[in-house]
PDB file of C-alpha atoms in Angstrom:
ATOM      1  CA  MET A  27      -9.408 -12.300 -22.109  1.00  0.00           C
ATOM      2  CA  VAL A  28      -7.247 -12.669 -19.000  1.00  0.00           C
ATOM      3  CA  THR A  29      -4.135 -10.507 -18.966  1.00  0.00           C
ATOM      4  CA  PRO A  30      -1.088 -12.450 -17.697  1.00  0.00           C
ATOM      5  CA  MET A  31       0.386 -11.102 -14.491  1.00  0.00           C
ATOM      6  CA  ALA A  32       3.783  -9.485 -14.772  1.00  0.00           C
ATOM      7  CA  PRO A  33       6.648 -11.379 -13.091  1.00  0.00           C
ATOM      8  CA  PHE A  34       6.956 -10.418  -9.453  1.00  0.00           C
ATOM      9  CA  ASP A  35      10.190  -8.843  -8.252  1.00  0.00           C
ATOM     10  CA  TYR A  36      11.306 -10.686  -5.121  1.00  0.00           C
ATOM     11  CA  THR A  37      13.466  -7.891  -3.765  1.00  0.00           C
ATOM     12  CA  GLN A  38      15.308  -8.182  -0.473  1.00  0.00           C
ATOM     13  CA  GLN A  39      12.832  -5.744   1.114  1.00  0.00           C
ATOM     14  CA  PHE A  40       9.898  -7.809  -0.134  1.00  0.00           C
ATOM     15  CA  VAL A  41      11.385 -11.087   1.096  1.00  0.00           C
ATOM     16  CA  ASP A  42      12.227  -9.609   4.507  1.00  0.00           C
ATOM     17  CA  GLY A  43       8.686  -8.280   4.873  1.00  0.00           C
ATOM     18  CA  VAL A  44       7.009 -11.558   3.920  1.00  0.00           C
ATOM     19  CA  VAL A  45       9.267 -13.654   6.152  1.00  0.00           C
ATOM     20  CA  ALA A  46       8.643 -11.298   9.078  1.00  0.00           C
ATOM     21  CA  SER A  47       4.865 -11.435   8.523  1.00  0.00           C
ATOM     22  CA  LEU A  48       4.603 -15.206   8.088  1.00  0.00           C
ATOM     23  CA  SER A  49       7.371 -15.989  10.626  1.00  0.00           C
ATOM     24  CA  GLU A  50      10.408 -18.202  10.309  1.00  0.00           C
ATOM     25  CA  ASP A  51       8.592 -20.950  12.228  1.00  0.00           C
ATOM     26  CA  ARG A  52       5.764 -21.147   9.693  1.00  0.00           C
ATOM     27  CA  LEU A  53       8.207 -21.120   6.799  1.00  0.00           C
ATOM     28  CA  THR A  54      10.433 -23.815   8.328  1.00  0.00           C
ATOM     29  CA  PRO A  55       9.173 -26.757   6.183  1.00  0.00           C
ATOM     30  CA  TYR A  56       9.496 -24.636   3.048  1.00  0.00           C
ATOM     31  CA  LEU A  57      12.950 -23.367   4.006  1.00  0.00           C
ATOM     32  CA  ARG A  58      13.997 -26.950   4.664  1.00  0.00           C
ATOM     33  CA  GLN A  59      12.702 -28.041   1.269  1.00  0.00           C
ATOM     34  CA  SER A  60      14.428 -25.110  -0.475  1.00  0.00           C
ATOM     35  CA  LYS A  61      17.687 -25.652   1.474  1.00  0.00           C
ATOM     36  CA  GLY A  62      17.402 -22.254   3.112  1.00  0.00           C
ATOM     37  CA  ASP A  63      16.645 -20.251  -0.035  1.00  0.00           C
ATOM     38  CA  ARG A  64      14.055 -17.763   1.211  1.00  0.00           C
ATOM     39  CA  VAL A  65      12.777 -16.803  -2.258  1.00  0.00           C
ATOM     40  CA  LYS A  66      12.183 -20.458  -3.166  1.00  0.00           C
ATOM     41  CA  ALA A  67      10.586 -21.003   0.241  1.00  0.00           C
ATOM     42  CA  ILE A  68       8.108 -18.182  -0.397  1.00  0.00           C
ATOM     43  CA  LYS A  69       7.315 -19.612  -3.835  1.00  0.00           C
ATOM     44  CA  LEU A  70       6.722 -23.018  -2.291  1.00  0.00           C
ATOM     45  CA  TYR A  71       4.410 -21.340   0.209  1.00  0.00           C
ATOM     46  CA  GLU A  72       2.538 -19.764  -2.731  1.00  0.00           C
ATOM     47  CA  ARG A  73       2.272 -23.178  -4.329  1.00  0.00           C
ATOM     48  CA  ASN A  74       0.887 -24.665  -1.117  1.00  0.00           C
ATOM     49  CA  ILE A  75      -1.784 -21.948  -1.023  1.00  0.00           C
ATOM     50  CA  ALA A  76      -2.769 -22.621  -4.645  1.00  0.00           C
ATOM     51  CA  VAL A  77      -2.955 -26.397  -4.203  1.00  0.00           C
ATOM     52  CA  SER A  78      -4.884 -26.026  -0.935  1.00  0.00           C
ATOM     53  CA  GLU A  79      -7.394 -23.748  -2.673  1.00  0.00           C
ATOM     54  CA  GLY A  80      -7.812 -26.354  -5.408  1.00  0.00           C
ATOM     55  CA  PHE A  81      -8.459 -29.144  -2.918  1.00  0.00           C
ATOM     56  CA  TYR A  82     -10.846 -27.003  -0.899  1.00  0.00           C
ATOM     57  CA  SER A  83     -13.192 -26.738  -3.885  1.00  0.00           C
ATOM     58  CA  ILE A  84     -13.584 -30.494  -4.360  1.00  0.00           C
ATOM     59  CA  ILE A  85     -13.782 -31.151  -0.612  1.00  0.00           C
ATOM     60  CA  HIS A  86     -16.591 -28.570  -0.625  1.00  0.00           C
ATOM     61  CA  VAL A  87     -18.452 -30.651  -3.231  1.00  0.00           C
ATOM     62  CA  LEU A  88     -17.878 -33.843  -1.229  1.00  0.00           C
ATOM     63  CA  GLU A  89     -19.111 -32.291   2.006  1.00  0.00           C
ATOM     64  CA  ILE A  90     -22.333 -30.996   0.446  1.00  0.00           C
ATOM     65  CA  ALA A  91     -23.004 -34.262  -1.399  1.00  0.00           C
ATOM     66  CA  LEU A  92     -22.230 -36.374   1.675  1.00  0.00           C
ATOM     67  CA  ARG A  93     -24.452 -34.468   4.076  1.00  0.00           C
ATOM     68  CA  ASN A  94     -27.312 -34.399   1.563  1.00  0.00           C
ATOM     69  CA  THR A  95     -27.209 -38.140   0.876  1.00  0.00           C
ATOM     70  CA  VAL A  96     -27.009 -38.936   4.613  1.00  0.00           C
ATOM     71  CA  HIS A  97     -29.845 -36.540   5.425  1.00  0.00           C
ATOM     72  CA  ARG A  98     -31.974 -37.814   2.564  1.00  0.00           C
ATOM     73  CA  THR A  99     -31.421 -41.452   3.542  1.00  0.00           C
ATOM     74  CA  LEU A 100     -32.025 -41.017   7.265  1.00  0.00           C
ATOM     75  CA  SER A 101     -35.038 -38.756   6.703  1.00  0.00           C
ATOM     76  CA  LYS A 102     -36.598 -41.497   4.600  1.00  0.00           C
ATOM     77  CA  GLN A 103     -35.601 -44.296   6.956  1.00  0.00           C
ATOM     78  CA  ILE A 104     -36.366 -42.565  10.273  1.00  0.00           C
ATOM     79  CA  ALA A 105     -37.717 -39.003  10.243  1.00  0.00           C
ATOM     80  CA  GLU A 106     -36.718 -35.554   9.013  1.00  0.00           C
ATOM     81  CA  GLU A 107     -35.235 -34.764  12.428  1.00  0.00           C
ATOM     82  CA  TRP A 108     -33.431 -38.127  12.606  1.00  0.00           C
ATOM     83  CA  PHE A 109     -30.566 -36.565  14.578  1.00  0.00           C
ATOM     84  CA  ASP A 110     -32.912 -36.401  17.603  1.00  0.00           C
ATOM     85  CA  GLN A 111     -33.942 -40.046  17.294  1.00  0.00           C
ATOM     86  CA  VAL A 112     -30.737 -41.996  16.739  1.00  0.00           C
ATOM     87  CA  GLY A 113     -27.891 -42.841  19.073  1.00  0.00           C
ATOM     88  CA  LEU A 114     -25.357 -40.175  18.190  1.00  0.00           C
ATOM     89  CA  SER A 115     -21.935 -40.077  19.824  1.00  0.00           C
ATOM     90  CA  ALA A 116     -21.328 -37.422  22.480  1.00  0.00           C
ATOM     91  CA  PHE A 117     -19.289 -35.474  19.923  1.00  0.00           C
ATOM     92  CA  SER A 118     -22.073 -35.500  17.322  1.00  0.00           C
ATOM     93  CA  ALA A 119     -24.796 -34.700  19.862  1.00  0.00           C
ATOM     94  CA  LYS A 120     -22.758 -31.697  21.002  1.00  0.00           C
ATOM     95  CA  ASN A 121     -22.474 -30.565  17.381  1.00  0.00           C
ATOM     96  CA  VAL A 122     -26.257 -30.727  16.933  1.00  0.00           C
ATOM     97  CA  ALA A 123     -26.764 -28.686  20.107  1.00  0.00           C
ATOM     98  CA  LYS A 124     -24.236 -26.121  18.907  1.00  0.00           C
ATOM     99  CA  ALA A 125     -25.933 -25.937  15.505  1.00  0.00           C
ATOM    100  CA  ARG A 126     -29.259 -25.181  17.197  1.00  0.00           C
ATOM    101  CA  GLU A 127     -27.640 -22.498  19.327  1.00  0.00           C
ATOM    102  CA  ASN A 128     -26.067 -20.808  16.288  1.00  0.00           C
ATOM    103  CA  ILE A 129     -29.376 -20.787  14.409  1.00  0.00           C
ATOM    104  CA  ARG A 130     -31.207 -19.306  17.392  1.00  0.00           C
ATOM    105  CA  LYS A 131     -28.592 -16.563  17.693  1.00  0.00           C
ATOM    106  CA  ARG A 132     -29.290 -15.596  14.082  1.00  0.00           C
ATOM    107  CA  GLY A 133     -33.001 -15.370  14.872  1.00  0.00           C
ATOM    108  CA  LYS A 134     -33.938 -18.125  12.423  1.00  0.00           C
ATOM    109  CA  ASP A 135     -36.495 -20.900  12.801  1.00  0.00           C
ATOM    110  CA  LEU A 136     -35.070 -24.261  13.840  1.00  0.00           C
ATOM    111  CA  THR A 137     -35.744 -26.384  10.774  1.00  0.00           C
ATOM    112  CA  ALA A 138     -34.136 -29.739  10.022  1.00  0.00           C
ATOM    113  CA  SER A 139     -32.548 -28.409   6.833  1.00  0.00           C
ATOM    114  CA  ARG A 140     -30.969 -25.468   8.698  1.00  0.00           C
ATOM    115  CA  ILE A 141     -29.590 -27.760  11.399  1.00  0.00           C
ATOM    116  CA  VAL A 142     -28.150 -30.147   8.811  1.00  0.00           C
ATOM    117  CA  ALA A 143     -26.543 -27.283   6.879  1.00  0.00           C
ATOM    118  CA  GLU A 144     -24.970 -25.972  10.096  1.00  0.00           C
ATOM    119  CA  LEU A 145     -23.205 -29.253  10.906  1.00  0.00           C
ATOM    120  CA  GLY A 146     -19.540 -29.417   9.914  1.00  0.00           C
ATOM    121  CA  PHE A 147     -17.505 -32.069   8.148  1.00  0.00           C
ATOM    122  CA  GLY A 148     -16.405 -33.555  11.465  1.00  0.00           C
ATOM    123  CA  PHE A 149     -20.015 -34.453  12.239  1.00  0.00           C
ATOM    124  CA  TRP A 150     -20.488 -36.241   8.914  1.00  0.00           C
ATOM    125  CA  ALA A 151     -17.250 -38.177   9.373  1.00  0.00           C
ATOM    126  CA  ASP A 152     -18.159 -39.122  12.945  1.00  0.00           C
ATOM    127  CA  ILE A 153     -21.598 -40.433  12.052  1.00  0.00           C
ATOM    128  CA  PHE A 154     -20.046 -43.328  10.132  1.00  0.00           C
ATOM    129  CA  ARG A 155     -18.404 -44.548  13.348  1.00  0.00           C
ATOM    130  CA  VAL A 156     -21.785 -45.679  14.690  1.00  0.00           C
ATOM    131  CA  ASN A 157     -22.078 -49.297  13.560  1.00  0.00           C
ATOM    132  CA  GLY A 158     -25.745 -49.675  14.473  1.00  0.00           C
ATOM    133  CA  LEU A 159     -26.713 -46.604  12.471  1.00  0.00           C
ATOM    134  CA  TRP A 160     -24.879 -48.022   9.473  1.00  0.00           C
ATOM    135  CA  MET A 161     -26.318 -51.528   9.809  1.00  0.00           C
ATOM    136  CA  ASN A 162     -29.891 -50.329  10.279  1.00  0.00           C
ATOM    137  CA  HIS A 163     -30.027 -47.351   7.932  1.00  0.00           C
ATOM    138  CA  LEU A 164     -26.944 -45.754   6.397  1.00  0.00           C
ATOM    139  CA  HIS A 165     -25.918 -48.746   4.300  1.00  0.00           C
ATOM    140  CA  HIS A 166     -28.868 -47.878   2.052  1.00  0.00           C
ATOM    141  CA  ALA A 167     -26.969 -44.748   0.947  1.00  0.00           C
ATOM    142  CA  PHE A 168     -23.996 -46.842  -0.226  1.00  0.00           C
ATOM    143  CA  PRO A 169     -25.294 -50.128  -1.655  1.00  0.00           C
ATOM    144  CA  GLY A 170     -22.753 -52.937  -1.656  1.00  0.00           C
ATOM    145  CA  ARG A 171     -20.318 -51.136   0.638  1.00  0.00           C
ATOM    146  CA  GLN A 172     -19.278 -51.947   4.181  1.00  0.00           C
ATOM    147  CA  ARG A 173     -19.125 -49.253   6.831  1.00  0.00           C
ATOM    148  CA  LYS A 174     -15.321 -49.154   6.821  1.00  0.00           C
ATOM    149  CA  ASP A 175     -15.323 -48.635   3.040  1.00  0.00           C
ATOM    150  CA  ILE A 176     -16.877 -45.225   3.632  1.00  0.00           C
ATOM    151  CA  HIS A 177     -15.752 -44.329   7.150  1.00  0.00           C
ATOM    152  CA  VAL A 178     -12.018 -44.807   6.539  1.00  0.00           C
ATOM    153  CA  PRO A 179     -11.719 -42.546   3.468  1.00  0.00           C
ATOM    154  CA  VAL A 180     -14.157 -39.954   4.847  1.00  0.00           C
ATOM    155  CA  ASP A 181     -12.131 -39.717   8.047  1.00  0.00           C
ATOM    156  CA  ALA A 182      -8.922 -39.433   6.007  1.00  0.00           C
ATOM    157  CA  VAL A 183     -10.451 -36.530   4.071  1.00  0.00           C
ATOM    158  CA  ARG A 184     -11.513 -34.941   7.368  1.00  0.00           C
ATOM    159  CA  LYS A 185      -7.932 -35.001   8.627  1.00  0.00           C
ATOM    160  CA  PHE A 186      -6.661 -33.662   5.295  1.00  0.00           C
ATOM    161  CA  ARG A 187      -9.273 -30.906   5.350  1.00  0.00           C
ATOM    162  CA  ASN A 188      -8.129 -29.926   8.831  1.00  0.00           C
ATOM    163  CA  ARG A 189      -4.542 -29.540   7.614  1.00  0.00           C
ATOM    164  CA  ILE A 190      -5.752 -27.224   4.856  1.00  0.00           C
ATOM    165  CA  SER A 191      -7.990 -25.281   7.259  1.00  0.00           C
ATOM    166  CA  HIS A 192      -5.026 -24.726   9.587  1.00  0.00           C
ATOM    167  CA  GLN A 193      -2.846 -23.497   6.693  1.00  0.00           C
ATOM    168  CA  GLU A 194      -0.397 -26.381   7.083  1.00  0.00           C
ATOM    169  CA  SER A 195       1.895 -27.593   4.308  1.00  0.00           C
ATOM    170  CA  ILE A 196       0.459 -30.407   2.181  1.00  0.00           C
ATOM    171  CA  LEU A 197       3.134 -30.535  -0.527  1.00  0.00           C
ATOM    172  CA  ALA A 198       4.928 -33.584   0.914  1.00  0.00           C
ATOM    173  CA  ARG A 199       1.747 -35.691   0.731  1.00  0.00           C
ATOM    174  CA  ASN A 200       0.775 -38.083  -2.037  1.00  0.00           C
ATOM    175  CA  LEU A 201      -1.656 -35.566  -3.507  1.00  0.00           C
ATOM    176  CA  SER A 202      -2.730 -37.915  -6.294  1.00  0.00           C
ATOM    177  CA  ASP A 203      -4.007 -40.347  -3.660  1.00  0.00           C
ATOM    178  CA  ASP A 204      -5.790 -37.509  -1.841  1.00  0.00           C
ATOM    179  CA  TYR A 205      -7.444 -36.423  -5.079  1.00  0.00           C
ATOM    180  CA  ALA A 206      -8.457 -39.979  -6.017  1.00  0.00           C
ATOM    181  CA  ARG A 207      -9.901 -40.619  -2.551  1.00  0.00           C
ATOM    182  CA  ILE A 208     -12.101 -37.524  -2.683  1.00  0.00           C
ATOM    183  CA  MET A 209     -13.285 -38.261  -6.205  1.00  0.00           C
ATOM    184  CA  TRP A 210     -14.033 -41.892  -5.332  1.00  0.00           C
ATOM    185  CA  LEU A 211     -16.240 -40.803  -2.442  1.00  0.00           C
ATOM    186  CA  ILE A 212     -18.112 -38.292  -4.589  1.00  0.00           C
ATOM    187  CA  ALA A 213     -18.613 -40.968  -7.250  1.00  0.00           C
ATOM    188  CA  GLU A 214     -20.050 -43.353  -4.646  1.00  0.00           C
ATOM    189  CA  ILE A 215     -22.721 -40.727  -4.018  1.00  0.00           C
ATOM    190  CA  SER A 216     -23.182 -39.533  -7.601  1.00  0.00           C
ATOM    191  CA  PRO A 217     -21.019 -40.457 -10.624  1.00  0.00           C
ATOM    192  CA  GLU A 218     -22.369 -37.415 -12.453  1.00  0.00           C
ATOM    193  CA  THR A 219     -21.330 -35.080  -9.642  1.00  0.00           C
ATOM    194  CA  ALA A 220     -17.869 -36.658  -9.540  1.00  0.00           C
ATOM    195  CA  GLN A 221     -17.465 -36.151 -13.275  1.00  0.00           C
ATOM    196  CA  TRP A 222     -18.545 -32.518 -12.956  1.00  0.00           C
ATOM    197  CA  ALA A 223     -16.273 -31.873  -9.961  1.00  0.00           C
ATOM    198  CA  ASP A 224     -13.328 -33.469 -11.743  1.00  0.00           C
ATOM    199  CA  ARG A 225     -13.946 -31.439 -14.892  1.00  0.00           C
ATOM    200  CA  GLN A 226     -14.141 -28.069 -13.164  1.00  0.00           C
ATOM    201  CA  SER A 227     -11.336 -28.679 -10.659  1.00  0.00           C
ATOM    202  CA  ARG A 228      -8.185 -26.585 -11.046  1.00  0.00           C
ATOM    203  CA  LEU A 229      -6.234 -29.581  -9.756  1.00  0.00           C
ATOM    204  CA  GLN A 230      -7.183 -31.644 -12.800  1.00  0.00           C
ATOM    205  CA  ALA A 231      -4.822 -29.648 -15.016  1.00  0.00           C
ATOM    206  CA  TRP A 232      -1.878 -29.852 -12.645  1.00  0.00           C
ATOM    207  CA  HIS A 233      -0.871 -33.557 -12.777  1.00  0.00           C
ATOM    208  CA  LEU A 234      -0.513 -33.760  -9.045  1.00  0.00           C
ATOM    209  CA  GLU A 235       2.616 -35.905  -8.896  1.00  0.00           C
ATOM    210  CA  THR A 236       5.023 -33.502 -10.616  1.00  0.00           C
ATOM    211  CA  ASP A 237       3.378 -30.637 -12.444  1.00  0.00           C
ATOM    212  CA  LEU A 238       2.081 -28.455  -9.642  1.00  0.00           C
ATOM    213  CA  PRO A 239       2.257 -24.654  -9.954  1.00  0.00           C
ATOM    214  CA  SER A 240       5.935 -23.879 -10.379  1.00  0.00           C
ATOM    215  CA  SER A 241       8.219 -23.303  -7.415  1.00  0.00           C
ATOM    216  CA  THR A 242      11.162 -22.241  -9.569  1.00  0.00           C
TER     217      THR A 242
END
């Protein structure tokens, strides 16, 4: 049984300390939204942290599912080390080189699975920019879809993920659309995984339009 947390006392000393630590600049969007009320601004900041944490979990599922379906498809179509045999962009090629360097520094063997696991979300978003790779191979991973059907939402999630990673405010966004976009992409890879991710997500219980963790 989880014991409810006691209400927190937002004393003047507490508020001063938090504002000094986070900085007025970082709190500016929250202060603007709360019309200068520093306690409400801090609570909005707390809400942003909670919502960001919730989105991070389902973006995590998408990233793992996306890289696995791409790797599985291209391994079957080309070779296990397909990233050495296709025309990657300069950005993606640099990411592969960096992945190899990181693995070597850890003293591990350079296996295809380790290299794939080392590549970040930016790599997996970028790979859908290569039209020839899609036309020749990647379309097999998403039957009936055009390249833009996958590239556009994946790149939108990449940008959203970057906002979360840089601790930026996401509360002014249409979070329902963000949630639907992520779930749609997961479902394109695996409907079962999308159903599981949706069921276990903390965001599912929050009704993203209006019923986010309270800021009052």
